[in-house]
Structure formats: C-alpha cells, structure tokens
XYZ file of C-alpha atoms in Angstrom:
577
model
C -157.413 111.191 -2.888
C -155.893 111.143 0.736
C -152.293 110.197 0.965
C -153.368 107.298 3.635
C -155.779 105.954 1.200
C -153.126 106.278 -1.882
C -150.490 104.664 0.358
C -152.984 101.787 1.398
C -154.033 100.936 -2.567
C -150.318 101.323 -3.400
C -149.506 98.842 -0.230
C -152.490 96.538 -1.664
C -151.661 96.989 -5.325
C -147.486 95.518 -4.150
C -149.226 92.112 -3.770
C -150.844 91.696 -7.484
C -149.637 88.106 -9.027
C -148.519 89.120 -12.387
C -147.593 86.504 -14.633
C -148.649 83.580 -17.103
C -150.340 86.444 -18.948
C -152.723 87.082 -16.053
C -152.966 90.146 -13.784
C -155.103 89.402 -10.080
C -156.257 91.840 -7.977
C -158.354 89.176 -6.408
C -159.590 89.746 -2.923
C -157.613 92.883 -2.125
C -160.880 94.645 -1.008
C -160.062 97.634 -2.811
C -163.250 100.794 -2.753
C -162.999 101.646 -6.324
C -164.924 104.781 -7.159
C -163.216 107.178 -9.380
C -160.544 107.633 -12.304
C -158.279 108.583 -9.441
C -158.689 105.651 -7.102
C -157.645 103.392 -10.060
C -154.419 105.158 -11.633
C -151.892 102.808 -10.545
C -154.122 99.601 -11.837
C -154.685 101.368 -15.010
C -150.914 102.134 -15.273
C -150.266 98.683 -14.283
C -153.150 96.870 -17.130
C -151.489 99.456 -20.201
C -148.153 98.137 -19.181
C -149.057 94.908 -19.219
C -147.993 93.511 -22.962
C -149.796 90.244 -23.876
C -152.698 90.532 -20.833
C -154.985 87.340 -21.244
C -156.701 87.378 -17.737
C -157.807 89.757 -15.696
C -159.141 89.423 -11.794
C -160.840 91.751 -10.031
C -163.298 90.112 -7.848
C -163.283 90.604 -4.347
C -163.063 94.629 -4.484
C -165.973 97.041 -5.410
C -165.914 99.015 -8.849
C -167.783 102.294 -9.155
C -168.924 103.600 -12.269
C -166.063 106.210 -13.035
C -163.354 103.778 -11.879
C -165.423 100.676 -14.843
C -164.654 103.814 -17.350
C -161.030 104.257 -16.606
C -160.451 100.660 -16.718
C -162.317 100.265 -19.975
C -160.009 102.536 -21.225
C -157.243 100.824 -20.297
C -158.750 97.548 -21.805
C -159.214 99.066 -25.366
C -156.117 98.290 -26.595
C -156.034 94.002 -25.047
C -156.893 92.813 -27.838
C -155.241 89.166 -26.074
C -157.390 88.887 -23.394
C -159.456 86.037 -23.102
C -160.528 85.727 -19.466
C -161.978 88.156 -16.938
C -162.672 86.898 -13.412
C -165.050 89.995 -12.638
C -167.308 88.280 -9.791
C -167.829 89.834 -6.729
C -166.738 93.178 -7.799
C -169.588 95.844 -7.059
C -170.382 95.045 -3.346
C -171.853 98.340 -1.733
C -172.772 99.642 -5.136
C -176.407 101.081 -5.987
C -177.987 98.576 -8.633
C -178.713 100.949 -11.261
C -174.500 102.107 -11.094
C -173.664 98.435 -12.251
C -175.369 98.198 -15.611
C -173.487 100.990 -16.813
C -170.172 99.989 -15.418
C -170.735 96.729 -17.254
C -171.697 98.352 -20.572
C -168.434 100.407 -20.033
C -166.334 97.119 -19.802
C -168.136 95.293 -22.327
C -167.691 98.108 -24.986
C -163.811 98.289 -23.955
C -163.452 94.539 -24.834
C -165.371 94.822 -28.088
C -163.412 97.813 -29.232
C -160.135 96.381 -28.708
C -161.369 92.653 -30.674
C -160.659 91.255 -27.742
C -161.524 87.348 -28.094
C -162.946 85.782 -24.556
C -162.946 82.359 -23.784
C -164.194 82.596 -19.900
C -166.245 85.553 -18.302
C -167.189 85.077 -14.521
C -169.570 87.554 -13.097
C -171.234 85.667 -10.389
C -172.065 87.059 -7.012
C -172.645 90.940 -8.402
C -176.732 91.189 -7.667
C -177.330 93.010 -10.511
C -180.561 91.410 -11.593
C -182.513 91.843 -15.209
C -181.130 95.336 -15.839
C -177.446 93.850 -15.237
C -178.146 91.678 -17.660
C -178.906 94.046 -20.265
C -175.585 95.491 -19.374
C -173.719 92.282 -20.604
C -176.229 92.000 -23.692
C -174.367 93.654 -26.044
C -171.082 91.828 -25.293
C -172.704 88.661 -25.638
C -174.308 88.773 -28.932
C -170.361 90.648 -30.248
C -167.355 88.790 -32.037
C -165.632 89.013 -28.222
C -167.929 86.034 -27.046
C -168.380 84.074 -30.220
C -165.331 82.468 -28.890
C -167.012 82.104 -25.268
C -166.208 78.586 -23.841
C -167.495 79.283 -19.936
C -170.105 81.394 -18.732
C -170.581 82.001 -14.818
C -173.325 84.144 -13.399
C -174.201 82.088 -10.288
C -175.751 84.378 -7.292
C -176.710 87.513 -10.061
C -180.209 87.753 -8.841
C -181.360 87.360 -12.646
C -184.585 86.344 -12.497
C -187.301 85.186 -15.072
C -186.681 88.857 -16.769
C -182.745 88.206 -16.941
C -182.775 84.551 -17.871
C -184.556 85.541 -21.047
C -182.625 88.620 -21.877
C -179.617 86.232 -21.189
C -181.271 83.675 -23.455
C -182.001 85.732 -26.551
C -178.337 86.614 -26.362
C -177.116 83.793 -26.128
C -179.165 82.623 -28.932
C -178.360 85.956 -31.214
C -174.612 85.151 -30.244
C -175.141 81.816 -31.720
C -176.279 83.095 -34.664
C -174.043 85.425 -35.523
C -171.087 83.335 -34.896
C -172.506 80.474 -37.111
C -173.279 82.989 -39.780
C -169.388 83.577 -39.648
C -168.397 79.354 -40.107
C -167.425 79.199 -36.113
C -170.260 78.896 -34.224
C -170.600 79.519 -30.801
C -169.408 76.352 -28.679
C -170.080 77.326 -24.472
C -168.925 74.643 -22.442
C -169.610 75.364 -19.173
C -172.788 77.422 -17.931
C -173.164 78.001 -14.334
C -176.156 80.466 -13.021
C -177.319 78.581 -9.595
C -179.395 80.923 -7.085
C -181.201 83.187 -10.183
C -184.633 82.440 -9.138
C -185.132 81.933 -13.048
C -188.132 79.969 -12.204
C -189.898 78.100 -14.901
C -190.253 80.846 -17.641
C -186.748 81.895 -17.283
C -185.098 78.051 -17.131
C -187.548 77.218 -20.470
C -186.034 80.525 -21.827
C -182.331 79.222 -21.228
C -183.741 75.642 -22.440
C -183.891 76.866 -26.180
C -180.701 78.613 -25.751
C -179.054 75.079 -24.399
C -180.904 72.858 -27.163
C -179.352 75.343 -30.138
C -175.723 75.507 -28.655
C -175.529 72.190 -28.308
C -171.819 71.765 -27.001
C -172.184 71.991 -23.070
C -170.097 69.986 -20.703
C -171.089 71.495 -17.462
C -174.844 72.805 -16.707
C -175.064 74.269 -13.293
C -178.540 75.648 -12.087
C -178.786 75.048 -8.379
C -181.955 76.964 -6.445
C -183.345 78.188 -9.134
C -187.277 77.783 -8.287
C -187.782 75.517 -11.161
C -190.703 72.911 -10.976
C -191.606 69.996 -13.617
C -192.428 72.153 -16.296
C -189.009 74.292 -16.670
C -187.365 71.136 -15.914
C -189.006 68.916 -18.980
C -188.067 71.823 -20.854
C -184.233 71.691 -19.760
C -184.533 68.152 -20.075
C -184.949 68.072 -23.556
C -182.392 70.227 -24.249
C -179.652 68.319 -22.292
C -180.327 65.306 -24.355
C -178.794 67.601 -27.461
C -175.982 68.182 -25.899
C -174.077 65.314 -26.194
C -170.796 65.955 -24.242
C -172.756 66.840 -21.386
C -170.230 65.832 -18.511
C -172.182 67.489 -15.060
C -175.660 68.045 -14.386
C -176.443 70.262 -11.473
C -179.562 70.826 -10.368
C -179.211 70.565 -6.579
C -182.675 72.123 -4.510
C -185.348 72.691 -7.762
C -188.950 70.686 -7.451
C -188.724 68.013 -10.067
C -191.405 66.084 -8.736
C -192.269 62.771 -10.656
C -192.795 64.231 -13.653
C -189.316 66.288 -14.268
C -187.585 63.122 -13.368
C -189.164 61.081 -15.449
C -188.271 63.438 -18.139
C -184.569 63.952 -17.171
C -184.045 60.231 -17.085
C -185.409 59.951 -20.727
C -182.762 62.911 -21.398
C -179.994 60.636 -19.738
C -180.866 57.502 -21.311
C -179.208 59.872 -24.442
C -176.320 61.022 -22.645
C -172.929 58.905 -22.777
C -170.186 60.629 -20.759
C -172.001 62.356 -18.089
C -170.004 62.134 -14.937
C -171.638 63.882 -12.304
C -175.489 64.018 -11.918
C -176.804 66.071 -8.981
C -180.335 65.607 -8.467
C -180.309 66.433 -4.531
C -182.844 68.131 -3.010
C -184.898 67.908 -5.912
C -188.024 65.721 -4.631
C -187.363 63.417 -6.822
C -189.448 60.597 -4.794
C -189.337 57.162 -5.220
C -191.023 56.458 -8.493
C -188.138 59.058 -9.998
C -185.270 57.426 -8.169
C -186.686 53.997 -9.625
C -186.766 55.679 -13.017
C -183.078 57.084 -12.750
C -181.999 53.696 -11.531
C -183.210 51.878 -14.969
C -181.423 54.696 -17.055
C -177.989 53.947 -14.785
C -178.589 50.455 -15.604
C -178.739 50.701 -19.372
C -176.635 53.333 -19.806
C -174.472 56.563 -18.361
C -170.826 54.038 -18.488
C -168.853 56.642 -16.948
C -170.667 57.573 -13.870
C -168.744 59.092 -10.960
C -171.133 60.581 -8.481
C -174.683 60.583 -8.124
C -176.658 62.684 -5.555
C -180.092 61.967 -4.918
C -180.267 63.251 -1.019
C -183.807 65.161 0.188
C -185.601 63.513 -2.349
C -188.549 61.651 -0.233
C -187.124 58.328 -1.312
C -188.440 55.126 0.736
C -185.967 52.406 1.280
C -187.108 49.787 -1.809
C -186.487 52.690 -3.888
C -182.988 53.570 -2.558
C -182.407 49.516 -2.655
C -182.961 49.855 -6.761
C -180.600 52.463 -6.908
C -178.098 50.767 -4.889
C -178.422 47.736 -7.547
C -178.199 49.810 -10.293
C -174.365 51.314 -9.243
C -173.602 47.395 -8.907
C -171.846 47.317 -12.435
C -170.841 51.372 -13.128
C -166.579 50.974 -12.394
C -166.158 54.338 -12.153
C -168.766 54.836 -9.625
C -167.286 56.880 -7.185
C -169.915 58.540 -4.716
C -173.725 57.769 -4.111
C -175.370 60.402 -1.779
C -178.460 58.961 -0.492
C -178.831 61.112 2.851
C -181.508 62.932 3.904
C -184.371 60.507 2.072
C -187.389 58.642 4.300
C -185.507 55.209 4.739
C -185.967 54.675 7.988
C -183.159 53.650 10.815
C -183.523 49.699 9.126
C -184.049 51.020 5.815
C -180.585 52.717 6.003
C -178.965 49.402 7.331
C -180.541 47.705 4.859
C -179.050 50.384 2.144
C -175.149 50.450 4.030
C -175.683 46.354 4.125
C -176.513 45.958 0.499
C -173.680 48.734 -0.704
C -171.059 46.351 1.578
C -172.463 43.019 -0.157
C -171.304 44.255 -3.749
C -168.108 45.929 -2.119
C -168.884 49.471 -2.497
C -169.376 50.479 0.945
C -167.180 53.142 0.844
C -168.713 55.148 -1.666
C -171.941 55.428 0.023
C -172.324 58.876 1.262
C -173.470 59.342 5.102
C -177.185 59.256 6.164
C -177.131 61.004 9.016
C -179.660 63.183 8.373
C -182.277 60.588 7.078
C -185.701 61.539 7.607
C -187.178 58.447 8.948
C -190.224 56.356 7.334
C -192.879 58.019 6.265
C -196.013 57.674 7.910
C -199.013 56.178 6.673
C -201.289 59.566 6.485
C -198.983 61.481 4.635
C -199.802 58.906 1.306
C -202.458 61.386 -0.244
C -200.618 64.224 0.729
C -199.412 66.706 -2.404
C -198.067 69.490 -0.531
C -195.415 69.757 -2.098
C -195.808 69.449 -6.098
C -195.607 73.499 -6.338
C -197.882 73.803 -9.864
C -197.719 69.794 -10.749
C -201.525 69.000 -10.316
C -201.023 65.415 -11.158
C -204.500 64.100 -11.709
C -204.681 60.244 -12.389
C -205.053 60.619 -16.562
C -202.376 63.257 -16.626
C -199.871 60.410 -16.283
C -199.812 58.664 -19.670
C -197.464 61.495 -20.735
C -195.125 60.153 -17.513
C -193.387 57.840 -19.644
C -193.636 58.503 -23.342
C -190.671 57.779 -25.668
C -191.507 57.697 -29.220
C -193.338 60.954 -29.199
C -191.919 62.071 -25.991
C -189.420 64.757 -27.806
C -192.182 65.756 -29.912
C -194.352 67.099 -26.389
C -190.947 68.644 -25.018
C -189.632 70.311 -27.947
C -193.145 71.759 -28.241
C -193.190 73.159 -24.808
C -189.704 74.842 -25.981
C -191.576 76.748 -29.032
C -189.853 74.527 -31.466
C -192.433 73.564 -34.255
C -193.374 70.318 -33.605
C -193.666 66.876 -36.281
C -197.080 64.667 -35.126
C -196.826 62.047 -36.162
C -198.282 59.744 -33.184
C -200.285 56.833 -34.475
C -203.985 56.587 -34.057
C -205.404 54.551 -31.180
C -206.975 50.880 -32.626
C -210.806 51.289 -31.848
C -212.047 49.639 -28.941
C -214.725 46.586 -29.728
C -218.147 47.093 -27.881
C -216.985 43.518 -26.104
C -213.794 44.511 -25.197
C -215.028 47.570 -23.616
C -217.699 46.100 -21.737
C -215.391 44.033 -20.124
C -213.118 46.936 -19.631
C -216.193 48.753 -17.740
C -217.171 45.696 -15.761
C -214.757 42.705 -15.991
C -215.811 39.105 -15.060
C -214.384 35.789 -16.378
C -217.787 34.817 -18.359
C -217.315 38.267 -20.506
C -213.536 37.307 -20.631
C -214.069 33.841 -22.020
C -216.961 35.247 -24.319
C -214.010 36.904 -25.964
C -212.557 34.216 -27.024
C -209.437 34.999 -29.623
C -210.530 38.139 -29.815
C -209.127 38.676 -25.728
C -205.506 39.108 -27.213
C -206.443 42.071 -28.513
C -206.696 43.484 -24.689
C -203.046 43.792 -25.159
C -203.730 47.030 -28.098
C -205.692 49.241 -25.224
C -202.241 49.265 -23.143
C -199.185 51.339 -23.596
C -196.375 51.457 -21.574
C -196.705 55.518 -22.849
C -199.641 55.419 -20.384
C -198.789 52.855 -17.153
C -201.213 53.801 -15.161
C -204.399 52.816 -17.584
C -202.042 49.327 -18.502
C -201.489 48.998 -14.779
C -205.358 48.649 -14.361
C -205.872 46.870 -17.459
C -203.808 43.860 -16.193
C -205.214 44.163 -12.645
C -208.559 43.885 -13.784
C -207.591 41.152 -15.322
C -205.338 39.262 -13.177
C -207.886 39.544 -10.536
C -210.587 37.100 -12.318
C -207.739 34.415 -11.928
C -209.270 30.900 -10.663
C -208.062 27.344 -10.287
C -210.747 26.426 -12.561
C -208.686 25.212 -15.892
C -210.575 27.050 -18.639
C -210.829 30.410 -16.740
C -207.034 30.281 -15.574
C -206.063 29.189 -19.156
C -207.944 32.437 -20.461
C -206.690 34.909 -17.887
C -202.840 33.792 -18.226
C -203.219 34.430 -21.982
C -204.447 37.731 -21.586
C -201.672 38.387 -18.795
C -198.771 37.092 -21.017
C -199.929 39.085 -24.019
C -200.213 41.958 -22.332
C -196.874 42.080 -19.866
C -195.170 40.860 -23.111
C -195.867 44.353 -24.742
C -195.330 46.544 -21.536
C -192.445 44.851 -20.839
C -190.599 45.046 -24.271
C -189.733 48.647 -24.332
C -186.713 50.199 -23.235
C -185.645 49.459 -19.401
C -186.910 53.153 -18.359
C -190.155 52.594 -20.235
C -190.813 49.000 -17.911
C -189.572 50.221 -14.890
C -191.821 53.362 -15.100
C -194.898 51.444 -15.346
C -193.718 48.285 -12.929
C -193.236 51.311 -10.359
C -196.852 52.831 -11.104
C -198.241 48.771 -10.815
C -196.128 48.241 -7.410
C -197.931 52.039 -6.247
C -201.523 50.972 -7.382
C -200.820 47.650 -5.406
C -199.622 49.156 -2.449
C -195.935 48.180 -2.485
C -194.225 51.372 -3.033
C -195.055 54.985 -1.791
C -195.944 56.995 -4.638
C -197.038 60.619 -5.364
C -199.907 62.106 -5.342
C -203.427 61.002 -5.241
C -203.093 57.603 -7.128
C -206.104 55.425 -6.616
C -204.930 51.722 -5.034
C -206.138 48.412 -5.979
C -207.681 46.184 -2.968
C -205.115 43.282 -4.007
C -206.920 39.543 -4.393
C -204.886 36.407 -4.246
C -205.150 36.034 -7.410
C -203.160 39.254 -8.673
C -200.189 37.681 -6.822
C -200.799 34.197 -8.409
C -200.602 35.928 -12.014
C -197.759 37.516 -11.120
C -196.383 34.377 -9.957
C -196.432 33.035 -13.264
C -195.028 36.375 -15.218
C -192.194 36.609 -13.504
C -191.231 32.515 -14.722
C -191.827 34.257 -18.184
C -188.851 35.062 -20.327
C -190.826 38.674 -20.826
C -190.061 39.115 -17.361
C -186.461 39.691 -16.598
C -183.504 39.788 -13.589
C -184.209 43.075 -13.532
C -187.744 43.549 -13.510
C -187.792 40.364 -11.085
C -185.909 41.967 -8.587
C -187.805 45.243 -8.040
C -190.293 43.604 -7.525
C -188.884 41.414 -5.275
C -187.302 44.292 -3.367
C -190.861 46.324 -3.208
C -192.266 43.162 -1.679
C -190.254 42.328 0.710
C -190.352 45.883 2.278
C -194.276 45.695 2.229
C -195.549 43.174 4.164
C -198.770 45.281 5.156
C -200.197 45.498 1.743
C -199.742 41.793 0.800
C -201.736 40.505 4.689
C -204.809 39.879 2.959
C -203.407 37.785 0.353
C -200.654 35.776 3.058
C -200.667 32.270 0.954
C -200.305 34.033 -2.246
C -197.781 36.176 -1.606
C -195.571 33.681 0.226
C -195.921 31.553 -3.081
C -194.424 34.619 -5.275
C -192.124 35.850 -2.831
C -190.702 32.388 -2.878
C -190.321 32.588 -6.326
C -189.033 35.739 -6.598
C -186.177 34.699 -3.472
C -185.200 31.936 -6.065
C -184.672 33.860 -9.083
C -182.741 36.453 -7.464
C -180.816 33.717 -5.647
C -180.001 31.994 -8.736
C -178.723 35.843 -10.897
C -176.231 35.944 -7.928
C-alpha cells in the first residue's frame, strides 16, 4: 500500500466516533480492497471491548478487506447493530455475495446477538440475498428487531429467498421459546412485484409483531397488495404503513381498508401515489371514521381522486385529535375543487394540517370515464366486483391467495323464485305488485359482499316509483327492506356499495368500465324517502349529499326531483352540525 494512501486512511480513520459501544466509519469514503487497506480498522474493531454497533456505510468493501473484518468480528459476541448500507459502491455484483457470507459467518461464529441490520443501497440483487440467507435463518437474527434493505435491487427472486428466511428464522427461534419478533421492515425500490410482495406477505402474516412496513416502488398491483393486506391486519402493533408509488387500484384499497378497519395504533398511513381513485379514498374514509384513533398523517396524493371524494376524506379527519397531516396534492380536484377542500379543512379548524395542492391535476375530463389505462393486470369486469367488498369470508379469499389452507364455510345463496326472477330480468310495477309478500324477499338476492348486483337491484326497483298509492306503497317496501340490509353492515361495507350506487348513477367518477344507469325521477324520489329512514344515517346522508352537489350534470334530466332530495339532504346535514 502507498504511503499517501496509508497516510490518507490513517488521516480518515482520526475522525471515527468511538463511543456508547458503537464504532462509525460512516461516510469516510474509504476504497476498501484488501487485508492491507483495512489493518488499522481491524486493529481498531479487536481493541474495541464491548463493540455493539458497527458503521461502515458510505465506503466500498472488497472481498479480501469483508474477510479481514470478519475476522476481526469473530470474537463480538456484543454486537447487536451493523449499519452496513452503502458499503460496496464500485464493486462487481458477484464480489458482494461472498463478502456478505464472510460477515455473516463472522457474526454467527462469535454468537453475536443482532437487534438491527441495515444493508440498504448495496445493489446486490437475488444472489445478495442468498449471501444474507444463512445469517437470517441463525441464532444471530432470532433476536432481529429491524430489518432495512431499501434500494437492494432484490427483485421477485430475492423477495422470496428473503421470505423463506425469514420464515425458517421464525421457526427456528419459536422452536427455541423466543420467537422471532421484527419490528421494523423497510425494502422500498426492490421491484418485488407481485410474486415477490405475496412471498414477503406470508412471511409478515407468521411474524406477526411489525410496527413499521416500508415498501415504497415496489411494482406491486392489486393482487400483491390484497395479499400484504391480509397480512397487516395480523400484525396488530402495526404503527406505519408505507406504500408510497405501487398500483392499488380499487381493488387493493378496498382490501387494505378492510386490513385497517383491524388495526388500532397505526399512525402513519402512506397510500400516495398509489391510484387509489375515488371509490378507494371513499372506502379509506369510512375505515378513518370507525376506527384508526391515533391517526397522525395520512397521504393519499397522485391517487386520481375527484373533489366529492377528497370532501369525504376531509370529513372523516373531522374527529381524529391526533390528526396531524392530510396530503391530498396531486389528485383531479380541480382549481374549485381544491377551494372547496382548503374551505371545508378551515370550517372544522384544521386548515393547517392540510398539505399543499400545488400540483393538483385538474378535473378530469369527461372522455377519460371508460378509460382503464392504468389498472396494470386488474381486468375489472363488472361481476368481478362482488369480491370488492366482502367481510365475512373476505380473509378466507386472501389468506387463500397467501397459500394458507383455507376454512369455506360461506353460506349457500337462497334460490331465486321463477317470479322474483322474472321481475329481476324485466321489472315493471304489475310483476312487482303480483309479488305481493313475497317482494320482501327481493331483499335475499342483495349483498352488500356484491354492491354492484344490489346497486341494480334497488335501481330497478326504485325506478318503477309512481304517485299512484298502491304502486308507491309497494316500491317503498321493497326499497326499505332492501337499503335496510345493505346498509346494516359495517361503515366500510355501506360506504363501498353507496360509492358503487353514486358511480352507476353518475355522481362520482369511478373505475373502469362500470355500466351507468339513465337516472328517472323517480330513483331520486326513493332516495328521498331512504335517507328520512333511520337505516340511513349522518354519515351515509352526507356522501351522498356531497356527491350530489358536485354533480349537477347527471341529475339535469331529473331537475324537480333532485332539487326535492338535495333539499332534504341540505337539511339533515344542516341539522348534524
């Protein structure tokens, strides 16, 4: 080694922090490639008596210098943290593998017990992975408590090499009485994709004990995200949820918020640039109502939210104290959808928290409606839906989709009278009244499980309303019966298929190609009377309300009608506040 380049790493070396049992050579950009260029840190690690963290990110390890080290670690049987991102810039990506296996066997040897290992921004995809296997299925991360690999360039291959270790690690350590308990898991940028986030899912659903889940830009669409969904609702100290710029579309939220509605001291939910849309931020906004007490910040920015949507979500922070930070920017408000949004968050006093939205996209225009671009694999035809808001059996699909054996136990479907389904097929008020008692039963072909066949079901209906007495005595019935089920449910469960009703009607963008009812006046009129019902609450009366009054082109055919609900709907929200 040249005396200029031993004087410069002894120079470097002089400004090492030593102390609270830690030793940092952080960010001394230090070209580590042999047993020679790392004498003096050696020296320095085997005189260091009690060593519980090591840093070394921010210089670049080469395979001979990871042995001499490991040789050096052997005998720390104290340490518990090593800050190791960042630490093989420049190196060829079949070196690092080896130099991790070196490390990894050093800690193992010497019984070391981590709590923390940090390896992020080292792209040493799959095969790095399999460097770190070993070490995480060993005694030395039973005790693992945060895991960082953010920026690794994992992949789907990596994710499940790191899943099936993590899972192995689990059950080794709970064969031993202490199982493993990982807190913190952070692995943004991976491109895990779907297989490799489902992978992790199974992982996340046997662990059981995370705080902090961090998966930011990870190319994960509905699918991997139903399947992290699931396991996030078993993981009940679950404190952030990061899953900033991954496709949920509809579906993944919906599934997410079911996850949430589990979830009691989750903090920080970051659902940004995750096309979450408007039906999803509706969803989210029900789950915030009825539950999540201890919400700080909530980022829903980029998601192709319209303005009634962001308006529900605005609502829905009314009552959370600890509401901190709402990041709506970005979304398709509009430049008097966003004054709407700033004016509503000043009326309840929480101005300040509302995050800026400068960068809001502007309404969205009338010919985008059938457009799907974007779903990525989520080929949402019209029946695949009645999953979209499932509770009972909901776990049951998920948990299945996780390669968990699954329980059925759903409860066959009540058969379908030849009456009732010819007026299902072609409905007019002579069939309806020829039904006679038997009409109530209308209410066992919907399911909230499945809004968008209920949502036509009462449509159907509601649009044989007439003035004359025996008719509008009949068609009210059937209304009330049937809105008394749908509505009943949990305030995710009514909300999801109020949202796919206010879509079909016209009143709120949704996604996809969803089919939309010509409204009548009498639809309105029905509706009119529902939402006097005490089936039909604050809640459930306002988003509607709020859908309405940012829709006046849907409701122009129907002008007397809708002025009679809307007026309706003004007084009942008047009178909550």
């Amino acid at each position: 080694m040249a005396s200029d380049d031993i004087s410069q790493l002894a120079d470097a070396l002089s400004k090492t922090h030593v102390g609270d049992g830690e030793l940092s050579y952080k960010g001394l950009g230090l070209k580590l490639d042999n047993a020679e260029s790392v004498e003096e840190l050696v020296r320095e690690i085997e005189q260091y008596h009690g060593l519980r963290a090591l840093r070394l990110e921010g210089n670049t390890v080469g395979v001979d210098a990871a042995r001499a080290i490991a040789k050096a670690l052997e005998s720390k049987d104290q340490l518990q943290r090593c800050y190791w991102s960042d630490m093989f810039t420049g190196r060829l990506r079949a070196e690092i593998p080896t130099a991790l296996r070196s490390l990894g066997s050093a800690l193992m040897s010497a019984g070391a017990r981590l709590t923390e290992l940090d390896l992020s921004d080292n792209a040493f995809g799959p095969d790095g992975v399999k460097g770190i296997e070993q070490l995480l299925k060993s005694p030395s991360c039973h005790s693992l408590r945060e895991l960082k690999l953010n920026n690794c360039g994992m992949g789907i291959g990596g994710g499940k090499i790191l899943a099936e270790a993590l899972i192995e690690g689990h059950r080794r350590s709970s064969a031993e009485g202490a199982p493993l308990k990982l807190r913190v898991f952070i692995a943004g940028r991976n491109r895990l994709e779907n297989e490799g986030a489902s992978a992790l899912a199974k992982a996340f659903q046997l662990i059981g004990s995370l705080e902090e889940v961090h998966m930011p830009q990870n190319g994960i669409n509905y699918a991997g995200v139903t399947a992290l969904a699931s396991a996030m609702r078993h993981n009940a100290e679950l404190r952030v949820l990061n899953f900033n710029d991954n496709t949920f579309t509809k579906k993944g939220t919906l599934a997410m918020a079911q996850a949430l509605r589990h979830l009691r001291n989750v903090q920080v939910i970051n659902f940004g640039d995750c096309l979450v849309r408007s039906e999803g931020a509706i969803a989210l906004a029900a789950v915030l109502r009825e539950g999540l007490p201890i919400l700080k910040e909530l980022n829903l920015s980029f998601g192709e939210i319209t303005e009634a949507a962001a308006l529900v979500v605005a609502q829905a922070v009314m009552d959370k104290p600890h509401m901190e930070k709402v990041d709506l920017n970005g979304n398709c408000l509009g430049e008097e959808g966003c004054e709407a949004l700033r004016e509503a968050m000043e009326n309840m006093e929480k101005g300040d928290m509302l995050a800026s939205l400068s960068d809001d996209e502007g309404e969205p225009e009338e010919e985008d409606e059938d457009n799907d671009d974007d779903d990525d694999d989520d080929d949402d035809d019209d029946e695949d839906s009645s999953d979209d808001c499932h509770e009972d059996n909901e776990e049951d699909e998920i948990v299945k989709e996780n390669g968990i054996t699954r329980k059925d136990d759903s409860p066959e479907k009540p058969q379908i009278s030849a009456e009732i389904m010819s007026f299902l097929s072609s409905p007019s008020a002579e069939k309806l009244l020829q039904l006679g008692e038997t009409r109530t039963k209308l209410q066992q072909q919907v399911d909230a499980a499945d809004p968008l066949k209920a949502a036509d079901v009462l449509l159907k209906v509601a649009s044989l309303y007439s003035e004359e007495p025996e008719t509008k005595t009949a068609v009210l019935e059937t209304i009330d019966a049937v809105l008394k089920k749908l509505l009943s449910g949990s305030a995710l469960q009514s909300s999801c298929f109020l949202s796919t009703l206010l879509v079909m009607m016209g009143l709120l963008k949704g996604e996809g190609k969803m089919k939309k009812v010509p409204l009548v006046p009498g639809q309105l009129l029905c509706l009119e009377h529902a939402v006097q019902q005490e089936y039909f609450t604050q809640h459930h009366a306002s988003l509607l309300h709020t859908c309405m009054s940012k829709s006046s082109e849907a409701l122009e055919s129907c002008s007397s009608a809708s002025e009679r609900l809307s007026s309706t709907l003004e007084k009942m929200c008047h009178d909550q506040h």
